[in-house]
Amino acid sequence: MSKVLVTGAFGQVGSDLLKALIIKHGKDSVVATDIAEPPSIFKDLHSEKLDVRNPEMLKKILVKEDVRKIYHLASILSASGEKNPFFAFDVNIRGTYDLLRICSEIEGISVMIPSSIAVYGTDSPKDNVSTRAPTRPGTMYGISKVTGELLGMYFYKKFGLDVRGLRFPGLISYETQPTAGTTDYSVDMFIHAVKGLKYSCYLREDTMLPMMYMPDAIKSMINLSEADPSRLIRRIDYNVSAFSFTPSQLYSAIRRIIPDFTMDYSVDSRQEIADSWPASLDVSDAVLEWDFKPEYSMESMVADMIMNLRKD
Ligand code: SER
């Protein structure tokens, strides 16, 4: 039986993607790989401990499991990447290169590699930023994501490897704790609000960033992976996003449901990263080439986040 494999499977995106893939393909067709141990909800799933800096191990798993599709999510995010840029280079750039090289030797495999708004830098425009805008990032995470896009296109053209990708904005989800990204303040704000705790936000109140709710992110990745290849021109770097907001706008939206919630600001080095990213994205390439259409508005996302966090 051919399988779908996810790297970085127990991270923020992976945890939600696994659930969707299990529903779609059945538990026995999904292989979760991660450097971390599986959380209890996935203990019945076939998982392999994998450090993506170990290509031999990856190759063994791909061949043994007859993997036909990979979602390559293993990545060191922007804030932790700046704390340890050499580690981020090894995991994100070397890891992606090795994965593509191995896959180019396996017939009939396809690869989905999410990219990020972090590909943009201070010389990109701020508003309604096109896929075609300059990508000269200032963070190791951004550099690794631009490199992943370029390598993906190279492997497609040179070896015919079916590589696809999309640039995610900040992603909001209730399944996992915020990890090490710059946009994660939003998730952290929700968690504090629902627990009745005061939140101290590390970004300035007027920092506008593009965002999307996780169900839409998962759906868009799966839709792109199944899209008619004859429609795909850009293939690897589609901007996707559902709305943009600032910390102060999110605070007001949460307070409409949790009026006692309080917050102050304690800005740190992540502000510089956020300042180099777009405030909003032009998603027209994704709409044109594979019918991208997010369902959640900011308002429906806020209500759903709070409802789900309250269940836990
Ligand atoms: N959410 C990511 C980060 O903040 C951006 O893609 O690092």
mmCIF file with all atom_site columns, N, CA and C in Angstrom, residues 111-169:
data_model
loop_
_atom_site.group_PDB
_atom_site.id
_atom_site.type_symbol
_atom_site.label_atom_id
_atom_site.label_alt_id
_atom_site.label_comp_id
_atom_site.label_asym_id
_atom_site.label_entity_id
_atom_site.label_seq_id
_atom_site.pdbx_PDB_ins_code
_atom_site.Cartn_x
_atom_site.Cartn_y
_atom_site.Cartn_z
_atom_site.occupancy
_atom_site.B_iso_or_equiv
_atom_site.pdbx_formal_charge
_atom_site.auth_seq_id
_atom_site.auth_comp_id
_atom_site.auth_asym_id
_atom_site.auth_atom_id
_atom_site.pdbx_PDB_model_num
ATOM 1   N N  . VAL A 1 111 ? 6.208  16.011 -3.670  1.00 0.00 ? 111 VAL A N  1
ATOM 2   C CA . VAL A 1 111 ? 6.652  16.687 -2.444  1.00 0.00 ? 111 VAL A CA 1
ATOM 3   C C  . VAL A 1 111 ? 5.930  18.020 -2.287  1.00 0.00 ? 111 VAL A C  1
ATOM 4   N N  . MET A 1 112 ? 5.381  18.244 -1.108  1.00 0.00 ? 112 MET A N  1
ATOM 5   C CA . MET A 1 112 ? 4.779  19.547 -0.780  1.00 0.00 ? 112 MET A CA 1
ATOM 6   C C  . MET A 1 112 ? 5.674  20.224 0.263   1.00 0.00 ? 112 MET A C  1
ATOM 7   N N  . ILE A 1 113 ? 6.128  21.442 -0.052  1.00 0.00 ? 113 ILE A N  1
ATOM 8   C CA . ILE A 1 113 ? 6.994  22.158 0.898   1.00 0.00 ? 113 ILE A CA 1
ATOM 9   C C  . ILE A 1 113 ? 6.379  23.519 1.212   1.00 0.00 ? 113 ILE A C  1
ATOM 10  N N  . PRO A 1 114 ? 5.809  23.688 2.397   1.00 0.00 ? 114 PRO A N  1
ATOM 11  C CA . PRO A 1 114 ? 5.294  25.013 2.726   1.00 0.00 ? 114 PRO A CA 1
ATOM 12  C C  . PRO A 1 114 ? 6.429  26.027 2.854   1.00 0.00 ? 114 PRO A C  1
ATOM 13  N N  . SER A 1 115 ? 6.177  27.199 2.269   1.00 0.00 ? 115 SER A N  1
ATOM 14  C CA . SER A 1 115 ? 7.097  28.316 2.445   1.00 0.00 ? 115 SER A CA 1
ATOM 15  C C  . SER A 1 115 ? 6.413  29.319 3.385   1.00 0.00 ? 115 SER A C  1
ATOM 16  N N  . SER A 1 116 ? 6.816  30.570 3.342   1.00 0.00 ? 116 SER A N  1
ATOM 17  C CA . SER A 1 116 ? 6.358  31.493 4.378   1.00 0.00 ? 116 SER A CA 1
ATOM 18  C C  . SER A 1 116 ? 6.453  32.941 3.920   1.00 0.00 ? 116 SER A C  1
ATOM 19  N N  . ILE A 1 117 ? 5.685  33.818 4.592   1.00 0.00 ? 117 ILE A N  1
ATOM 20  C CA . ILE A 1 117 ? 5.847  35.265 4.389   1.00 0.00 ? 117 ILE A CA 1
ATOM 21  C C  . ILE A 1 117 ? 7.258  35.713 4.741   1.00 0.00 ? 117 ILE A C  1
ATOM 22  N N  . ALA A 1 118 ? 7.992  34.872 5.438   1.00 0.00 ? 118 ALA A N  1
ATOM 23  C CA . ALA A 1 118 ? 9.369  35.218 5.824   1.00 0.00 ? 118 ALA A CA 1
ATOM 24  C C  . ALA A 1 118 ? 10.309 35.322 4.629   1.00 0.00 ? 118 ALA A C  1
ATOM 25  N N  . VAL A 1 119 ? 9.843  34.915 3.419   1.00 0.00 ? 119 VAL A N  1
ATOM 26  C CA . VAL A 1 119 ? 10.705 35.079 2.234   1.00 0.00 ? 119 VAL A CA 1
ATOM 27  C C  . VAL A 1 119 ? 10.865 36.560 1.879   1.00 0.00 ? 119 VAL A C  1
ATOM 28  N N  . TYR A 1 120 ? 9.931  37.393 2.364   1.00 0.00 ? 120 TYR A N  1
ATOM 29  C CA . TYR A 1 120 ? 10.018 38.822 2.034   1.00 0.00 ? 120 TYR A CA 1
ATOM 30  C C  . TYR A 1 120 ? 10.962 39.515 3.011   1.00 0.00 ? 120 TYR A C  1
ATOM 31  N N  . GLY A 1 121 ? 11.447 40.689 2.590   1.00 0.00 ? 121 GLY A N  1
ATOM 32  C CA . GLY A 1 121 ? 12.374 41.440 3.445   1.00 0.00 ? 121 GLY A CA 1
ATOM 33  C C  . GLY A 1 121 ? 12.039 42.912 3.426   1.00 0.00 ? 121 GLY A C  1
ATOM 34  N N  . THR A 1 122 ? 12.926 43.722 3.962   1.00 0.00 ? 122 THR A N  1
ATOM 35  C CA . THR A 1 122 ? 12.601 45.150 4.116   1.00 0.00 ? 122 THR A CA 1
ATOM 36  C C  . THR A 1 122 ? 12.468 45.863 2.775   1.00 0.00 ? 122 THR A C  1
ATOM 37  N N  . ASP A 1 123 ? 13.001 45.286 1.693   1.00 0.00 ? 123 ASP A N  1
ATOM 38  C CA . ASP A 1 123 ? 12.819 45.969 0.411   1.00 0.00 ? 123 ASP A CA 1
ATOM 39  C C  . ASP A 1 123 ? 11.620 45.444 -0.384  1.00 0.00 ? 123 ASP A C  1
ATOM 40  N N  . SER A 1 124 ? 10.801 44.588 0.240   1.00 0.00 ? 124 SER A N  1
ATOM 41  C CA . SER A 1 124 ? 9.542  44.175 -0.400  1.00 0.00 ? 124 SER A CA 1
ATOM 42  C C  . SER A 1 124 ? 8.492  45.229 -0.059  1.00 0.00 ? 124 SER A C  1
ATOM 43  N N  . PRO A 1 125 ? 7.449  45.364 -0.888  1.00 0.00 ? 125 PRO A N  1
ATOM 44  C CA . PRO A 1 125 ? 6.360  46.263 -0.502  1.00 0.00 ? 125 PRO A CA 1
ATOM 45  C C  . PRO A 1 125 ? 5.669  45.748 0.764   1.00 0.00 ? 125 PRO A C  1
ATOM 46  N N  . LYS A 1 126 ? 4.815  46.550 1.348   1.00 0.00 ? 126 LYS A N  1
ATOM 47  C CA . LYS A 1 126 ? 4.161  46.175 2.614   1.00 0.00 ? 126 LYS A CA 1
ATOM 48  C C  . LYS A 1 126 ? 2.750  45.618 2.393   1.00 0.00 ? 126 LYS A C  1
ATOM 49  N N  . ASP A 1 127 ? 2.011  46.260 1.476   1.00 0.00 ? 127 ASP A N  1
ATOM 50  C CA . ASP A 1 127 ? 0.583  45.939 1.373   1.00 0.00 ? 127 ASP A CA 1
ATOM 51  C C  . ASP A 1 127 ? 0.255  45.202 0.080   1.00 0.00 ? 127 ASP A C  1
ATOM 52  N N  . ASN A 1 128 ? -0.663 44.238 0.220   1.00 0.00 ? 128 ASN A N  1
ATOM 53  C CA . ASN A 1 128 ? -1.135 43.483 -0.935  1.00 0.00 ? 128 ASN A CA 1
ATOM 54  C C  . ASN A 1 128 ? 0.048  42.965 -1.760  1.00 0.00 ? 128 ASN A C  1
ATOM 55  N N  . VAL A 1 129 ? 0.979  42.332 -1.079  1.00 0.00 ? 129 VAL A N  1
ATOM 56  C CA . VAL A 1 129 ? 2.260  41.969 -1.693  1.00 0.00 ? 129 VAL A CA 1
ATOM 57  C C  . VAL A 1 129 ? 2.084  40.790 -2.647  1.00 0.00 ? 129 VAL A C  1
ATOM 58  N N  . SER A 1 130 ? 2.587  40.971 -3.849  1.00 0.00 ? 130 SER A N  1
ATOM 59  C CA . SER A 1 130 ? 2.468  39.951 -4.890  1.00 0.00 ? 130 SER A CA 1
ATOM 60  C C  . SER A 1 130 ? 3.507  38.848 -4.705  1.00 0.00 ? 130 SER A C  1
ATOM 61  N N  . THR A 1 131 ? 3.156  37.680 -5.230  1.00 0.00 ? 131 THR A N  1
ATOM 62  C CA . THR A 1 131 ? 4.095  36.562 -5.289  1.00 0.00 ? 131 THR A CA 1
ATOM 63  C C  . THR A 1 131 ? 5.389  36.973 -5.999  1.00 0.00 ? 131 THR A C  1
ATOM 64  N N  . ARG A 1 132 ? 5.249  37.916 -6.928  1.00 0.00 ? 132 ARG A N  1
ATOM 65  C CA . ARG A 1 132 ? 6.409  38.315 -7.740  1.00 0.00 ? 132 ARG A CA 1
ATOM 66  C C  . ARG A 1 132 ? 7.258  39.397 -7.099  1.00 0.00 ? 132 ARG A C  1
ATOM 67  N N  . ALA A 1 133 ? 6.877  39.906 -5.940  1.00 0.00 ? 133 ALA A N  1
ATOM 68  C CA . ALA A 1 133 ? 7.657  40.970 -5.266  1.00 0.00 ? 133 ALA A CA 1
ATOM 69  C C  . ALA A 1 133 ? 9.045  40.432 -4.908  1.00 0.00 ? 133 ALA A C  1
ATOM 70  N N  . PRO A 1 134 ? 10.036 41.335 -4.743  1.00 0.00 ? 134 PRO A N  1
ATOM 71  C CA . PRO A 1 134 ? 11.389 40.879 -4.404  1.00 0.00 ? 134 PRO A CA 1
ATOM 72  C C  . PRO A 1 134 ? 11.406 40.070 -3.108  1.00 0.00 ? 134 PRO A C  1
ATOM 73  N N  . THR A 1 135 ? 12.223 39.031 -3.102  1.00 0.00 ? 135 THR A N  1
ATOM 74  C CA . THR A 1 135 ? 12.350 38.196 -1.893  1.00 0.00 ? 135 THR A CA 1
ATOM 75  C C  . THR A 1 135 ? 13.809 38.225 -1.439  1.00 0.00 ? 135 THR A C  1
ATOM 76  N N  . ARG A 1 136 ? 14.102 39.185 -0.573  1.00 0.00 ? 136 ARG A N  1
ATOM 77  C CA . ARG A 1 136 ? 15.457 39.295 -0.015  1.00 0.00 ? 136 ARG A CA 1
ATOM 78  C C  . ARG A 1 136 ? 15.339 39.340 1.509   1.00 0.00 ? 136 ARG A C  1
ATOM 79  N N  . PRO A 1 137 ? 15.106 38.169 2.111   1.00 0.00 ? 137 PRO A N  1
ATOM 80  C CA . PRO A 1 137 ? 14.823 38.137 3.552   1.00 0.00 ? 137 PRO A CA 1
ATOM 81  C C  . PRO A 1 137 ? 16.054 38.423 4.402   1.00 0.00 ? 137 PRO A C  1
ATOM 82  N N  . GLY A 1 138 ? 15.792 38.840 5.636   1.00 0.00 ? 138 GLY A N  1
ATOM 83  C CA . GLY A 1 138 ? 16.896 39.135 6.549   1.00 0.00 ? 138 GLY A CA 1
ATOM 84  C C  . GLY A 1 138 ? 17.092 38.067 7.615   1.00 0.00 ? 138 GLY A C  1
ATOM 85  N N  . THR A 1 139 ? 16.211 37.070 7.664   1.00 0.00 ? 139 THR A N  1
ATOM 86  C CA . THR A 1 139 ? 16.363 36.026 8.691   1.00 0.00 ? 139 THR A CA 1
ATOM 87  C C  . THR A 1 139 ? 16.827 34.716 8.050   1.00 0.00 ? 139 THR A C  1
ATOM 88  N N  . MET A 1 140 ? 17.477 33.871 8.855   1.00 0.00 ? 140 MET A N  1
ATOM 89  C CA . MET A 1 140 ? 17.910 32.569 8.337   1.00 0.00 ? 140 MET A CA 1
ATOM 90  C C  . MET A 1 140 ? 16.690 31.730 7.926   1.00 0.00 ? 140 MET A C  1
ATOM 91  N N  . TYR A 1 141 ? 15.608 31.869 8.677   1.00 0.00 ? 141 TYR A N  1
ATOM 92  C CA . TYR A 1 141 ? 14.378 31.156 8.321   1.00 0.00 ? 141 TYR A CA 1
ATOM 93  C C  . TYR A 1 141 ? 13.902 31.588 6.923   1.00 0.00 ? 141 TYR A C  1
ATOM 94  N N  . GLY A 1 142 ? 13.870 32.908 6.699   1.00 0.00 ? 142 GLY A N  1
ATOM 95  C CA . GLY A 1 142 ? 13.438 33.417 5.394   1.00 0.00 ? 142 GLY A CA 1
ATOM 96  C C  . GLY A 1 142 ? 14.384 32.969 4.286   1.00 0.00 ? 142 GLY A C  1
ATOM 97  N N  . ILE A 1 143 ? 15.674 33.027 4.562   1.00 0.00 ? 143 ILE A N  1
ATOM 98  C CA . ILE A 1 143 ? 16.671 32.590 3.566   1.00 0.00 ? 143 ILE A CA 1
ATOM 99  C C  . ILE A 1 143 ? 16.437 31.114 3.236   1.00 0.00 ? 143 ILE A C  1
ATOM 100 N N  . SER A 1 144 ? 16.145 30.330 4.257   1.00 0.00 ? 144 SER A N  1
ATOM 101 C CA . SER A 1 144 ? 15.940 28.896 4.012   1.00 0.00 ? 144 SER A CA 1
ATOM 102 C C  . SER A 1 144 ? 14.663 28.645 3.213   1.00 0.00 ? 144 SER A C  1
ATOM 103 N N  . LYS A 1 145 ? 13.663 29.484 3.420   1.00 0.00 ? 145 LYS A N  1
ATOM 104 C CA . LYS A 1 145 ? 12.403 29.279 2.686   1.00 0.00 ? 145 LYS A CA 1
ATOM 105 C C  . LYS A 1 145 ? 12.556 29.698 1.219   1.00 0.00 ? 145 LYS A C  1
ATOM 106 N N  . VAL A 1 146 ? 13.268 30.802 0.948   1.00 0.00 ? 146 VAL A N  1
ATOM 107 C CA . VAL A 1 146 ? 13.524 31.177 -0.450  1.00 0.00 ? 146 VAL A CA 1
ATOM 108 C C  . VAL A 1 146 ? 14.345 30.074 -1.117  1.00 0.00 ? 146 VAL A C  1
ATOM 109 N N  . THR A 1 147 ? 15.336 29.560 -0.403  1.00 0.00 ? 147 THR A N  1
ATOM 110 C CA . THR A 1 147 ? 16.176 28.495 -0.960  1.00 0.00 ? 147 THR A CA 1
ATOM 111 C C  . THR A 1 147 ? 15.336 27.259 -1.268  1.00 0.00 ? 147 THR A C  1
ATOM 112 N N  . GLY A 1 148 ? 14.424 26.915 -0.364  1.00 0.00 ? 148 GLY A N  1
ATOM 113 C CA . GLY A 1 148 ? 13.547 25.757 -0.590  1.00 0.00 ? 148 GLY A CA 1
ATOM 114 C C  . GLY A 1 148 ? 12.705 25.944 -1.851  1.00 0.00 ? 148 GLY A C  1
ATOM 115 N N  . GLU A 1 149 ? 12.199 27.177 -2.050  1.00 0.00 ? 149 GLU A N  1
ATOM 116 C CA . GLU A 1 149 ? 11.403 27.448 -3.260  1.00 0.00 ? 149 GLU A CA 1
ATOM 117 C C  . GLU A 1 149 ? 12.264 27.281 -4.511  1.00 0.00 ? 149 GLU A C  1
ATOM 118 N N  . LEU A 1 150 ? 13.467 27.853 -4.470  1.00 0.00 ? 150 LEU A N  1
ATOM 119 C CA . LEU A 1 150 ? 14.339 27.797 -5.657  1.00 0.00 ? 150 LEU A CA 1
ATOM 120 C C  . LEU A 1 150 ? 14.769 26.363 -5.942  1.00 0.00 ? 150 LEU A C  1
ATOM 121 N N  . LEU A 1 151 ? 15.126 25.643 -4.887  1.00 0.00 ? 151 LEU A N  1
ATOM 122 C CA . LEU A 1 151 ? 15.535 24.244 -5.074  1.00 0.00 ? 151 LEU A CA 1
ATOM 123 C C  . LEU A 1 151 ? 14.366 23.413 -5.604  1.00 0.00 ? 151 LEU A C  1
ATOM 124 N N  . GLY A 1 152 ? 13.185 23.662 -5.062  1.00 0.00 ? 152 GLY A N  1
ATOM 125 C CA . GLY A 1 152 ? 12.000 22.907 -5.499  1.00 0.00 ? 152 GLY A CA 1
ATOM 126 C C  . GLY A 1 152 ? 11.769 23.098 -6.983  1.00 0.00 ? 152 GLY A C  1
ATOM 127 N N  . MET A 1 153 ? 11.844 24.344 -7.445  1.00 0.00 ? 153 MET A N  1
ATOM 128 C CA . MET A 1 153 ? 11.631 24.618 -8.877  1.00 0.00 ? 153 MET A CA 1
ATOM 129 C C  . MET A 1 153 ? 12.757 23.987 -9.696  1.00 0.00 ? 153 MET A C  1
ATOM 130 N N  . TYR A 1 154 ? 13.972 24.035 -9.163  1.00 0.00 ? 154 TYR A N  1
ATOM 131 C CA . TYR A 1 154 ? 15.107 23.442 -9.885  1.00 0.00 ? 154 TYR A CA 1
ATOM 132 C C  . TYR A 1 154 ? 14.904 21.929 -10.052 1.00 0.00 ? 154 TYR A C  1
ATOM 133 N N  . PHE A 1 155 ? 14.524 21.267 -8.970  1.00 0.00 ? 155 PHE A N  1
ATOM 134 C CA . PHE A 1 155 ? 14.336 19.812 -9.046  1.00 0.00 ? 155 PHE A CA 1
ATOM 135 C C  . PHE A 1 155 ? 13.155 19.452 -9.953  1.00 0.00 ? 155 PHE A C  1
ATOM 136 N N  . TYR A 1 156 ? 12.166 20.307 -10.002 1.00 0.00 ? 156 TYR A N  1
ATOM 137 C CA . TYR A 1 156 ? 11.034 20.071 -10.914 1.00 0.00 ? 156 TYR A CA 1
ATOM 138 C C  . TYR A 1 156 ? 11.512 20.146 -12.367 1.00 0.00 ? 156 TYR A C  1
ATOM 139 N N  . LYS A 1 157 ? 12.233 21.240 -12.667 1.00 0.00 ? 157 LYS A N  1
ATOM 140 C CA . LYS A 1 157 ? 12.640 21.447 -14.065 1.00 0.00 ? 157 LYS A CA 1
ATOM 141 C C  . LYS A 1 157 ? 13.718 20.462 -14.491 1.00 0.00 ? 157 LYS A C  1
ATOM 142 N N  . LYS A 1 158 ? 14.655 20.207 -13.602 1.00 0.00 ? 158 LYS A N  1
ATOM 143 C CA . LYS A 1 158 ? 15.810 19.378 -13.972 1.00 0.00 ? 158 LYS A CA 1
ATOM 144 C C  . LYS A 1 158 ? 15.477 17.884 -13.959 1.00 0.00 ? 158 LYS A C  1
ATOM 145 N N  . PHE A 1 159 ? 14.703 17.458 -12.956 1.00 0.00 ? 159 PHE A N  1
ATOM 146 C CA . PHE A 1 159 ? 14.481 16.014 -12.771 1.00 0.00 ? 159 PHE A CA 1
ATOM 147 C C  . PHE A 1 159 ? 13.014 15.607 -12.894 1.00 0.00 ? 159 PHE A C  1
ATOM 148 N N  . GLY A 1 160 ? 12.136 16.579 -13.140 1.00 0.00 ? 160 GLY A N  1
ATOM 149 C CA . GLY A 1 160 ? 10.717 16.252 -13.264 1.00 0.00 ? 160 GLY A CA 1
ATOM 150 C C  . GLY A 1 160 ? 10.066 15.867 -11.943 1.00 0.00 ? 160 GLY A C  1
ATOM 151 N N  . LEU A 1 161 ? 10.719 16.201 -10.833 1.00 0.00 ? 161 LEU A N  1
ATOM 152 C CA . LEU A 1 161 ? 10.136 15.877 -9.514  1.00 0.00 ? 161 LEU A CA 1
ATOM 153 C C  . LEU A 1 161 ? 8.937  16.803 -9.263  1.00 0.00 ? 161 LEU A C  1
ATOM 154 N N  . ASP A 1 162 ? 7.805  16.225 -8.880  1.00 0.00 ? 162 ASP A N  1
ATOM 155 C CA . ASP A 1 162 ? 6.595  17.023 -8.654  1.00 0.00 ? 162 ASP A CA 1
ATOM 156 C C  . ASP A 1 162 ? 6.684  17.702 -7.289  1.00 0.00 ? 162 ASP A C  1
ATOM 157 N N  . VAL A 1 163 ? 7.223  18.920 -7.276  1.00 0.00 ? 163 VAL A N  1
ATOM 158 C CA . VAL A 1 163 ? 7.357  19.684 -6.024  1.00 0.00 ? 163 VAL A CA 1
ATOM 159 C C  . VAL A 1 163 ? 6.375  20.858 -6.082  1.00 0.00 ? 163 VAL A C  1
ATOM 160 N N  . ARG A 1 164 ? 5.626  21.049 -5.025  1.00 0.00 ? 164 ARG A N  1
ATOM 161 C CA . ARG A 1 164 ? 4.674  22.170 -4.954  1.00 0.00 ? 164 ARG A CA 1
ATOM 162 C C  . ARG A 1 164 ? 4.824  22.863 -3.610  1.00 0.00 ? 164 ARG A C  1
ATOM 163 N N  . GLY A 1 165 ? 4.443  24.132 -3.562  1.00 0.00 ? 165 GLY A N  1
ATOM 164 C CA . GLY A 1 165 ? 4.570  24.830 -2.280  1.00 0.00 ? 165 GLY A CA 1
ATOM 165 C C  . GLY A 1 165 ? 3.758  26.108 -2.246  1.00 0.00 ? 165 GLY A C  1
ATOM 166 N N  . LEU A 1 166 ? 3.547  26.618 -1.051  1.00 0.00 ? 166 LEU A N  1
ATOM 167 C CA . LEU A 1 166 ? 2.776  27.844 -0.863  1.00 0.00 ? 166 LEU A CA 1
ATOM 168 C C  . LEU A 1 166 ? 3.337  28.605 0.323   1.00 0.00 ? 166 LEU A C  1
ATOM 169 N N  . ARG A 1 167 ? 3.208  29.930 0.273   1.00 0.00 ? 167 ARG A N  1
ATOM 170 C CA . ARG A 1 167 ? 3.754  30.775 1.333   1.00 0.00 ? 167 ARG A CA 1
ATOM 171 C C  . ARG A 1 167 ? 2.683  31.030 2.386   1.00 0.00 ? 167 ARG A C  1
ATOM 172 N N  . PHE A 1 168 ? 2.863  30.400 3.537   1.00 0.00 ? 168 PHE A N  1
ATOM 173 C CA . PHE A 1 168 ? 1.896  30.592 4.617   1.00 0.00 ? 168 PHE A CA 1
ATOM 174 C C  . PHE A 1 168 ? 2.127  31.925 5.321   1.00 0.00 ? 168 PHE A C  1
ATOM 175 N N  . PRO A 1 169 ? 1.023  32.551 5.752   1.00 0.00 ? 169 PRO A N  1
ATOM 176 C CA . PRO A 1 169 ? 1.124  33.711 6.652   1.00 0.00 ? 169 PRO A CA 1
ATOM 177 C C  . PRO A 1 169 ? 1.240  33.170 8.080   1.00 0.00 ? 169 PRO A C  1
#
